[in-house]
mmCIF file of C-alpha atoms and ligand atoms in Angstrom:
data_model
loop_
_atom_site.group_PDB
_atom_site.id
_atom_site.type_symbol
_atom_site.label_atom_id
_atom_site.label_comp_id
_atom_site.label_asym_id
_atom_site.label_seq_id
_atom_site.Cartn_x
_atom_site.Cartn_y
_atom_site.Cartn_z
ATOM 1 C CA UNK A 1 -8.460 -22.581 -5.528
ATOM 2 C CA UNK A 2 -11.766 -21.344 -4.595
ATOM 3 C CA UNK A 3 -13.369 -17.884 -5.852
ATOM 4 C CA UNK A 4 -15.937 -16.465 -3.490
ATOM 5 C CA UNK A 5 -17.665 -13.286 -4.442
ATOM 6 C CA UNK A 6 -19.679 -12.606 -1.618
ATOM 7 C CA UNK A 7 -19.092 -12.754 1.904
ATOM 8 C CA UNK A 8 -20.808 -15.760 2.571
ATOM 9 C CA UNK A 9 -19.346 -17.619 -0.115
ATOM 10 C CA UNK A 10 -15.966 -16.488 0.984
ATOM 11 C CA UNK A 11 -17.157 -18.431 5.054
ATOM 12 C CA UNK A 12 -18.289 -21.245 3.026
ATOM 13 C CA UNK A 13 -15.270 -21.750 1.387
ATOM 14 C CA UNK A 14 -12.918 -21.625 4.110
ATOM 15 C CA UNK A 15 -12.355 -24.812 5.905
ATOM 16 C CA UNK A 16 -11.191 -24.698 9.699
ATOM 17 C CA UNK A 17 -7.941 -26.189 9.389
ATOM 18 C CA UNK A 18 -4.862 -26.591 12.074
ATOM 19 C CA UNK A 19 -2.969 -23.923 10.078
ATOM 20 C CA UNK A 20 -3.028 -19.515 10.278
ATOM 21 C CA UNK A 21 -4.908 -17.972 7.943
ATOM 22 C CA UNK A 22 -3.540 -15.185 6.223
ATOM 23 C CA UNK A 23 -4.901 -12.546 4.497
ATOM 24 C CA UNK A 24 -3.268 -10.236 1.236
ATOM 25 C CA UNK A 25 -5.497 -7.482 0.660
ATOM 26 C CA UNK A 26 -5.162 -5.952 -2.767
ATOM 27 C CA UNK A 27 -7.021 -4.132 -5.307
ATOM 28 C CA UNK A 28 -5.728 -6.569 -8.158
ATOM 29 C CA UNK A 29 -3.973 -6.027 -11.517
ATOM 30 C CA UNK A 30 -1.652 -8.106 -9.722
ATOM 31 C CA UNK A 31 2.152 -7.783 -10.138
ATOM 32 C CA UNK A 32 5.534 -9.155 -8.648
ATOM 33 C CA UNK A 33 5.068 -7.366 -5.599
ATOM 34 C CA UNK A 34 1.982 -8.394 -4.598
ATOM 35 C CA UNK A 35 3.154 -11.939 -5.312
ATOM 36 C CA UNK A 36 6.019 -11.289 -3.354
ATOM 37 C CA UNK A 37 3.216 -11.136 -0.324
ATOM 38 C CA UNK A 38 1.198 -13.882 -1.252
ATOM 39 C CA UNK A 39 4.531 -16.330 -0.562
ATOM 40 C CA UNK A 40 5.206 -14.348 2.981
ATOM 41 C CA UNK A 41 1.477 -14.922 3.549
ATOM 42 C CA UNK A 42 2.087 -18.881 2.684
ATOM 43 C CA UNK A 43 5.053 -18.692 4.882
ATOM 44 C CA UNK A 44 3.674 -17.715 7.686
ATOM 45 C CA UNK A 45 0.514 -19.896 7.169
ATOM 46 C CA UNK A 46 2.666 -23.142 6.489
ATOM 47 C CA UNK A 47 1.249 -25.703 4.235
ATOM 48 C CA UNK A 48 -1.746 -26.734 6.266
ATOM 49 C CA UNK A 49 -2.873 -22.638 6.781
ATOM 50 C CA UNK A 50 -4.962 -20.992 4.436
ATOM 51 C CA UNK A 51 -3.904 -18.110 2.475
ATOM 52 C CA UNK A 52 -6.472 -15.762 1.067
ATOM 53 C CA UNK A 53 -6.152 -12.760 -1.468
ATOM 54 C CA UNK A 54 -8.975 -10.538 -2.106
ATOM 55 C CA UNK A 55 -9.250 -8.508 -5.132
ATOM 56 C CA UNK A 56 -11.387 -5.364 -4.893
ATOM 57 C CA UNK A 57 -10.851 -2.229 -6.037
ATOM 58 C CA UNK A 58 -12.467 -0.530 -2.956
ATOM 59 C CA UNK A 59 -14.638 2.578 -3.689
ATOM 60 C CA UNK A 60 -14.762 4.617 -1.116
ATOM 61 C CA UNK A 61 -10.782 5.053 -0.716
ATOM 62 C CA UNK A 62 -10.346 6.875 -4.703
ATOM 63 C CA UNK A 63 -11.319 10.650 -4.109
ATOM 64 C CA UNK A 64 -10.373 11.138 -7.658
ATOM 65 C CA UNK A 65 -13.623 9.369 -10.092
ATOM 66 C CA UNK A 66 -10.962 9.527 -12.992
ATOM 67 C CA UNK A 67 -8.265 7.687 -10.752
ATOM 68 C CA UNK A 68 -11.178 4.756 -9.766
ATOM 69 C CA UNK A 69 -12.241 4.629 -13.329
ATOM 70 C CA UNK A 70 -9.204 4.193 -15.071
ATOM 71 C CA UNK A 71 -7.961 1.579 -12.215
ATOM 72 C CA UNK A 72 -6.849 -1.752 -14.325
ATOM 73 C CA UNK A 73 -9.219 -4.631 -13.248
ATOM 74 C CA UNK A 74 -7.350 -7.611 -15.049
ATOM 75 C CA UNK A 75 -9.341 -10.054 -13.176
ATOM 76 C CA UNK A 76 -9.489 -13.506 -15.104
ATOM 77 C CA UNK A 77 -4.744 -12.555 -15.176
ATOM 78 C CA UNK A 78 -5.113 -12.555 -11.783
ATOM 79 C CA UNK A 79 -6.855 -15.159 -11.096
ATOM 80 C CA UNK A 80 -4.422 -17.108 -13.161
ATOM 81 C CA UNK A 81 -1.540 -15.498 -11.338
ATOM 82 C CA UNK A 82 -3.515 -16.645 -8.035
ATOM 83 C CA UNK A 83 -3.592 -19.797 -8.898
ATOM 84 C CA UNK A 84 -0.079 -20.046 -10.071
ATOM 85 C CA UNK A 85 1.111 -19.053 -6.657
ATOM 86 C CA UNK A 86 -0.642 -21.743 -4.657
ATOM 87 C CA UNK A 87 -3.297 -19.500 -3.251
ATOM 88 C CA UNK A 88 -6.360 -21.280 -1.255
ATOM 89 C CA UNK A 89 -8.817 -18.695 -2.072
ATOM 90 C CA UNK A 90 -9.709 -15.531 -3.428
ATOM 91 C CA UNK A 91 -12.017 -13.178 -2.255
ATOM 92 C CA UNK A 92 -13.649 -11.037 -5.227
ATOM 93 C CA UNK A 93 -16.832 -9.343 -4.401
ATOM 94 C CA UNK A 94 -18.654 -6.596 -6.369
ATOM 95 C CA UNK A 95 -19.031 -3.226 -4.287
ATOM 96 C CA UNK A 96 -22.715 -3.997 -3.955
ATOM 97 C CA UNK A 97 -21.690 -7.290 -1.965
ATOM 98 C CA UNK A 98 -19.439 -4.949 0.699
ATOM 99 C CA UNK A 99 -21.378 -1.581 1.155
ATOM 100 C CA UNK A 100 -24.395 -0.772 2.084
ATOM 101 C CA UNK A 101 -26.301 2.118 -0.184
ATOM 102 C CA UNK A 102 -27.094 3.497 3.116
ATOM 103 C CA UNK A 103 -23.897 2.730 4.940
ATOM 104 C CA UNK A 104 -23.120 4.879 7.799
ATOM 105 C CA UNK A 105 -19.883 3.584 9.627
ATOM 106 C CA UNK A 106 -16.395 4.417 9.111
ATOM 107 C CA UNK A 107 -13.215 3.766 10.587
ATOM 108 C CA UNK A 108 -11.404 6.728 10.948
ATOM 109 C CA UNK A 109 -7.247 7.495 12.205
ATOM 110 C CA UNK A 110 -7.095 11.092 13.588
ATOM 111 C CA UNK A 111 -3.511 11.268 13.721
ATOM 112 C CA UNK A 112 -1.052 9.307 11.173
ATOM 113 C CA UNK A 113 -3.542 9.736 8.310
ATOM 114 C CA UNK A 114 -3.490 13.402 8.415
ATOM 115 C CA UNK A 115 -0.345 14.418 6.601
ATOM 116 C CA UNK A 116 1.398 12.828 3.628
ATOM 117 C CA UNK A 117 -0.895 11.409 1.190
ATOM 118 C CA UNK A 118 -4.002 11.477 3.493
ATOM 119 C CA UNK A 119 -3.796 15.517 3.261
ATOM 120 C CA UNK A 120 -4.537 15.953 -0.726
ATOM 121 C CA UNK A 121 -6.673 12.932 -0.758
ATOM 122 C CA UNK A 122 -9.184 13.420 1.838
ATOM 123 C CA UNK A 123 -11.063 10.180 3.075
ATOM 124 C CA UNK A 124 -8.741 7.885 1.543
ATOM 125 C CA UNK A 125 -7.579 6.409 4.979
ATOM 126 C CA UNK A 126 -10.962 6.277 6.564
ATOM 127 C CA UNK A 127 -12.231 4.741 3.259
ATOM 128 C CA UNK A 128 -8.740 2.006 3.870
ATOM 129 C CA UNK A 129 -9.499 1.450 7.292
ATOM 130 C CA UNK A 130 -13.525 0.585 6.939
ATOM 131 C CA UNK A 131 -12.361 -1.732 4.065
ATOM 132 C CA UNK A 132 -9.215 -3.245 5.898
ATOM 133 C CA UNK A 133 -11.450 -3.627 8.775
ATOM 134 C CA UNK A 134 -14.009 -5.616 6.634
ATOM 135 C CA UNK A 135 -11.623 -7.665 5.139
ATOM 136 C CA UNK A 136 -10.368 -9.043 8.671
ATOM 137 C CA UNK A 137 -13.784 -9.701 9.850
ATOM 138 C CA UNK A 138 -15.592 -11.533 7.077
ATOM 139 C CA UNK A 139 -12.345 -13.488 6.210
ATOM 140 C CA UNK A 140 -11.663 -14.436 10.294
ATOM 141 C CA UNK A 141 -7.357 -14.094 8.838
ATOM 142 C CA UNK A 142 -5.125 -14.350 12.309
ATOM 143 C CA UNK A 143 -2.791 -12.476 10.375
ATOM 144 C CA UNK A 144 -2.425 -10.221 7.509
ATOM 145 C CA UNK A 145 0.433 -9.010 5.075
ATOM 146 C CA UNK A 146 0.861 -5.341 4.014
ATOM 147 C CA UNK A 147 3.593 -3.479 1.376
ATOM 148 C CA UNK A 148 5.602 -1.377 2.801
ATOM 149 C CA UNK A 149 5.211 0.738 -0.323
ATOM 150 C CA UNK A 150 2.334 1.919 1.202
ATOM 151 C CA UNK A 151 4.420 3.062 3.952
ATOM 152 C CA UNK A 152 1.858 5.412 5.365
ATOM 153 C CA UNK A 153 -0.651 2.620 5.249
ATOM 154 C CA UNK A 154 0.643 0.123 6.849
ATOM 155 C CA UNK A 155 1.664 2.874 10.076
ATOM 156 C CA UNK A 156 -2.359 3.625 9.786
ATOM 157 C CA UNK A 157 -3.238 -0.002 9.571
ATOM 158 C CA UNK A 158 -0.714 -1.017 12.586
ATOM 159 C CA UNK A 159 -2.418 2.041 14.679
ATOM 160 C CA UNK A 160 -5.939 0.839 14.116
ATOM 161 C CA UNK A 161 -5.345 -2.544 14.975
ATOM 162 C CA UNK A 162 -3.469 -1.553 18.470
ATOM 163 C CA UNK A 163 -6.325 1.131 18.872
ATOM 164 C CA UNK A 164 -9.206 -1.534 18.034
ATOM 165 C CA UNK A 165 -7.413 -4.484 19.602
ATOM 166 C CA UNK A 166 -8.134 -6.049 16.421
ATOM 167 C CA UNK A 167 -6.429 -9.420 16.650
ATOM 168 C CA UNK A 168 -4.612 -9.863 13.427
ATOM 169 C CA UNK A 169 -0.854 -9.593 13.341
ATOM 170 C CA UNK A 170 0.313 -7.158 10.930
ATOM 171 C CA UNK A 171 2.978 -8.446 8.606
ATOM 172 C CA UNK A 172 5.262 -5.644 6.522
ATOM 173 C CA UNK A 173 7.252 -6.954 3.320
ATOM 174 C CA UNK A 174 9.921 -4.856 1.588
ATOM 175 C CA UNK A 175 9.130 -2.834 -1.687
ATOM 176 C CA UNK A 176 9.268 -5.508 -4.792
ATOM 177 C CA UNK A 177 10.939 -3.125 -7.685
ATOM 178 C CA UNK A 178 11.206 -3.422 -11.568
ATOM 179 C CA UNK A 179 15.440 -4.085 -12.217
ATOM 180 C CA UNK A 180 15.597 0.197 -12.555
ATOM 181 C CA UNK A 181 14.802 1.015 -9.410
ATOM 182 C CA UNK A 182 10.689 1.817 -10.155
ATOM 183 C CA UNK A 183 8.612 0.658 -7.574
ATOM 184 C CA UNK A 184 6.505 -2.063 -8.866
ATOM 185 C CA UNK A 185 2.686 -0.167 -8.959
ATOM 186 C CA UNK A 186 -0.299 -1.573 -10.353
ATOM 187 C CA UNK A 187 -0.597 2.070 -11.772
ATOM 188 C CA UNK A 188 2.753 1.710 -13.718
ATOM 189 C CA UNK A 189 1.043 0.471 -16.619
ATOM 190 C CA UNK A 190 -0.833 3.794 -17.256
ATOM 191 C CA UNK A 191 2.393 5.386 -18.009
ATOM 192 C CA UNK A 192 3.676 6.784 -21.087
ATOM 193 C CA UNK A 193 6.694 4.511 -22.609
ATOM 194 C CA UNK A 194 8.580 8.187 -21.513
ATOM 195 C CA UNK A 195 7.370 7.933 -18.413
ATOM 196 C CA UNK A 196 8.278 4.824 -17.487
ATOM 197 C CA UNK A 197 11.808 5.383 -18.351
ATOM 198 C CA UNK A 198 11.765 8.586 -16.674
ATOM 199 C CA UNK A 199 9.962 7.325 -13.798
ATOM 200 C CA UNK A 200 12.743 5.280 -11.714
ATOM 201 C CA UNK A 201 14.779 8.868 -11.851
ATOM 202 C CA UNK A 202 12.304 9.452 -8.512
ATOM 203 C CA UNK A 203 13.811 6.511 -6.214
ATOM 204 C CA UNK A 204 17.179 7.946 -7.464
ATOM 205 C CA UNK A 205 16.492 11.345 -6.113
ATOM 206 C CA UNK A 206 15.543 10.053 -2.733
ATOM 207 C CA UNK A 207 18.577 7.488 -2.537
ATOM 208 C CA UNK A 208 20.767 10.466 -3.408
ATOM 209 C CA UNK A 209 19.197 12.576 -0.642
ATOM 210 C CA UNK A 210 19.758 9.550 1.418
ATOM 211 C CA UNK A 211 23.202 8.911 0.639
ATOM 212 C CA UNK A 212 24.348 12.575 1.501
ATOM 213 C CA UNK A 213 24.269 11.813 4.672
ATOM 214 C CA UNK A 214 22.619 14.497 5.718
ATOM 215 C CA UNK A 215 20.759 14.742 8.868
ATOM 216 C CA UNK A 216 19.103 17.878 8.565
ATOM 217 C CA UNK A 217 15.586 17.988 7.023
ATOM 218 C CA UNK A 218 16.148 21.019 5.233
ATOM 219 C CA UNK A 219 19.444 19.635 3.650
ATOM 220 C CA UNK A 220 17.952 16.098 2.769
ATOM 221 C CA UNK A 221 14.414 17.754 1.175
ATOM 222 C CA UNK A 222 16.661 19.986 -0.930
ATOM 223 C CA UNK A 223 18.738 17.472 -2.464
ATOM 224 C CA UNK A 224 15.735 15.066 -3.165
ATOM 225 C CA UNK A 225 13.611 18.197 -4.724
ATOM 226 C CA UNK A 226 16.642 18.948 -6.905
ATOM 227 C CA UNK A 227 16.582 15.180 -8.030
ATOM 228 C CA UNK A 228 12.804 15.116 -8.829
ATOM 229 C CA UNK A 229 13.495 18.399 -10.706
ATOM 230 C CA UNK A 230 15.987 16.456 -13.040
ATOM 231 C CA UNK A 231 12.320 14.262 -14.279
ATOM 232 C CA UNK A 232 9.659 14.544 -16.580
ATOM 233 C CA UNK A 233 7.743 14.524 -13.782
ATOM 234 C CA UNK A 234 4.116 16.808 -14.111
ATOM 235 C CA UNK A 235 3.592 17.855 -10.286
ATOM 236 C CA UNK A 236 4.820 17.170 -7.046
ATOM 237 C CA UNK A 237 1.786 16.253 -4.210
ATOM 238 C CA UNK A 238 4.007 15.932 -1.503
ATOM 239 C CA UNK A 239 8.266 15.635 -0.826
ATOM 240 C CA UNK A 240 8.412 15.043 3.218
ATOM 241 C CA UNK A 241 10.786 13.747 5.917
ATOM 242 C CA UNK A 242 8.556 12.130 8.632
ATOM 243 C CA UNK A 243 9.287 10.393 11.974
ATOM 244 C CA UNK A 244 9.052 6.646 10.625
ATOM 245 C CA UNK A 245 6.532 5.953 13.520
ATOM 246 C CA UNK A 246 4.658 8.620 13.872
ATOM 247 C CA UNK A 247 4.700 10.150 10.217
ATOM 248 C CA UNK A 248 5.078 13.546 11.846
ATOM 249 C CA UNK A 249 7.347 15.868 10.246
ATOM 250 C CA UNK A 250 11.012 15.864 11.656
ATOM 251 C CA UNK A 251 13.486 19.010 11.378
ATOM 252 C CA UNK A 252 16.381 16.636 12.063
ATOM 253 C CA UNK A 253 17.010 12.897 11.918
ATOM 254 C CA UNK A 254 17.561 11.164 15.064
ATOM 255 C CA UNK A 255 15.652 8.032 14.757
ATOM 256 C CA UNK A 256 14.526 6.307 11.481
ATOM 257 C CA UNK A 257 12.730 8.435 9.360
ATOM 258 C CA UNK A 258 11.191 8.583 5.811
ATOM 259 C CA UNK A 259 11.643 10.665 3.515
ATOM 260 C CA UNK A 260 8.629 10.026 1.130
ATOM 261 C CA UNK A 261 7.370 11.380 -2.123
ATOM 262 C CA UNK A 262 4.057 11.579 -4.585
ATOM 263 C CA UNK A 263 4.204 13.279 -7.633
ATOM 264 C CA UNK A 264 2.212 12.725 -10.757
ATOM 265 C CA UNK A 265 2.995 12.147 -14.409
ATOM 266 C CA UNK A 266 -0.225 13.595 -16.282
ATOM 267 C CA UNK A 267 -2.935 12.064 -14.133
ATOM 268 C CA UNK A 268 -0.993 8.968 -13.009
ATOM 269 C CA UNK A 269 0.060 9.707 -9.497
ATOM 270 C CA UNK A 270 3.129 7.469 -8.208
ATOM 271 C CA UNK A 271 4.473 7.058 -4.042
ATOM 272 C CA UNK A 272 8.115 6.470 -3.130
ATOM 273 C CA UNK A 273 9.885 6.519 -0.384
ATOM 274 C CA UNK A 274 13.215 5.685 1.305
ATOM 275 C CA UNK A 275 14.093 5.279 4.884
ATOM 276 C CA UNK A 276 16.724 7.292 6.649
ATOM 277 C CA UNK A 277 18.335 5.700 9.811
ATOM 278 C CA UNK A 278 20.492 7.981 12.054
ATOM 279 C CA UNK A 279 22.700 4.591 11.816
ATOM 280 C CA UNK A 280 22.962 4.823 8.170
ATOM 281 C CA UNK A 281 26.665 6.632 6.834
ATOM 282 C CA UNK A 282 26.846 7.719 3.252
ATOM 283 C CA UNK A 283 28.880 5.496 1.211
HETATM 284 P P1 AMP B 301 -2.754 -2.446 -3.954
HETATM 285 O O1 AMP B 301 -3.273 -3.507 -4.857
HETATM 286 O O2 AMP B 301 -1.948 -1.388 -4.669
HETATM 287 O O3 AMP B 301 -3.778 -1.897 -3.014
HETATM 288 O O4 AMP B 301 -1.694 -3.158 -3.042
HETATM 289 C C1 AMP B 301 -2.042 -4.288 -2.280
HETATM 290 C C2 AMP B 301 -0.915 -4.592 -1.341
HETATM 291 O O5 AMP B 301 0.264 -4.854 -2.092
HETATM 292 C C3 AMP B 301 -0.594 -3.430 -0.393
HETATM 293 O O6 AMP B 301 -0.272 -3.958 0.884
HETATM 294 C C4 AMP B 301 0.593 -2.790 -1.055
HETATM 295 O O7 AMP B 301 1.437 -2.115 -0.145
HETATM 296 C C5 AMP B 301 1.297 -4.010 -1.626
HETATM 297 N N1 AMP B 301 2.180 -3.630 -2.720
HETATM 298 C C6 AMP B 301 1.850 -2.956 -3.849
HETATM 299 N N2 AMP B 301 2.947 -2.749 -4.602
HETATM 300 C C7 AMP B 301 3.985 -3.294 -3.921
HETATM 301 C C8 AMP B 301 5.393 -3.388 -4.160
HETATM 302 N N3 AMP B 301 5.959 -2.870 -5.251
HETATM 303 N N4 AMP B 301 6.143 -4.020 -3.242
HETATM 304 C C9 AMP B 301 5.591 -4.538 -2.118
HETATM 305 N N5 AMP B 301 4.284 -4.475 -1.833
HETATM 306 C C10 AMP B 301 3.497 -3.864 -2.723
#
């Protein structure tokens, strides 16, 4: 496995060969989830394609300085954990290697970014989509694989690309979750030993809201916001039912939708979210 740490080094160590490349972008601390990516990324490469993580906790996407600060950099574990999982090479640069002190570009998405998590943390999206962006271009990946944890980036990242003609397919894989139900975060560890066992109480609440039945957006937000009342939780950023395309609110559900929550124990702020066909029937 080769470690590049600069964008050079990271051309010089990839070798054209007959197979895709494919790219995980992550921020590291790695866990089971992102693993779970790095094997669709080596399926879709095949054994002759290359498949490249980077690691880099990107600065310009944290609007909180505590929340960048206190971000777990684990880096010789997941280099290990890299290596362990057959990856050809990882891409680890320092922020001085990928910005600019005078850097004046950004990508930004006027539309999808806007509500949901992009409306409490302002530039987070544009910071994603310069980085995302980056990533593509000095790793030359023909395709890329995204979590659809991150449900609201992956819709931004999918937009961009169409919007750019950015020609890297855009691969979604499933939410990886701990055996309760918690979706796997590399933020998890920052929680209380209370926390965490309170913590999987949140998918709960939106399964239950899911589960109803219900169609109406009034009826499914009240039953998840009763279920997220039931935990420890501190605050509640945002409890919304969105058009699964468009992430635009919806008052009623007639094609898939999310319903999608962040809320925070103590400074430790946590996404969920659960999609709601019009197909689905409680059971
Ligand atoms: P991060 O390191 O949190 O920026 O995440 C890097 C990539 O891993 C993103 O595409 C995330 O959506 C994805 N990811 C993080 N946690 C999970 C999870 N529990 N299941 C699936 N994908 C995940």
């Amino acid at each position: 496995m080769q470690v590049a740490r600069s964008g050079e080094e990271l051309r010089n160590g990839l070798k054209k060969t007959s197979g895709r490349r494919v790219l995980v972008p992550t921020m590291g601390a790695l866990h089971a989830g992102h693993l779970a990516l790095v094997g669709k990324a080596r399926e879709i490469a095949g054994p002759e394609g290359t498949v490249v993580v980077s690691i880099f906790v990107n600065p310009i996407q944290f609007d909180r300085a505590g929340d960048l600060a206190a971000y777990p950099q684990p880096i010789e574990e997941d280099l290990a954990a890299c290596e362990a999982a057959g990856v050809d090479v990882v891409f680890t640069p320092p922020a001085a290697a990928m910005y600019f002190p005078d850097r004046s570009v950004t990508v930004t998405e006027n539309l999808l970014s806007r509500g949901l998590c992009g409306a409490t943390r302002p530039g987070h999206f544009d910071g994603v989509c310069t980085v995302v962006l980056k990533l593509f271009l000095l790793s030359g990946c023909d395709a890329a694989v995204f979590g659809e944890k991150d449900v609201q980036q992956l819709a931004v990242i999918r937009r961009m690309v169409r919007d750019l003609d950015v020609p890297v397919e855009i691969v979604g894989h499933p939410t990886v979750r701990e055996a309760d139900g918690l979706a796997m975060s590399s933020r998890n560890v920052r929680l209380t030993p209370e926390q965490r066992a309170d913590a999987p109480k949140i998918q709960r609440a939106l399964r239950a809201a899911k589960d109803s039945g219900r169609k109406d957006a009034a009826g499914i937000l009240e039953i998840a916001r009763e279920g997220l009342e039931q935990t420890a939780l501190d605050r509640i950023d945002y409890l919304s039912l969105v058009d699964a395309e468009t992430l635009q609110p919806v008052e009623t559900v007639v094609r898939p939708a999310v319903l999608a929550v962040a809320a925070f124990y103590g400074e430790v702020r946590l996404i969920d979210h659960v999609t709601i066909d019009p197909s689905d029937r409680a059971d």
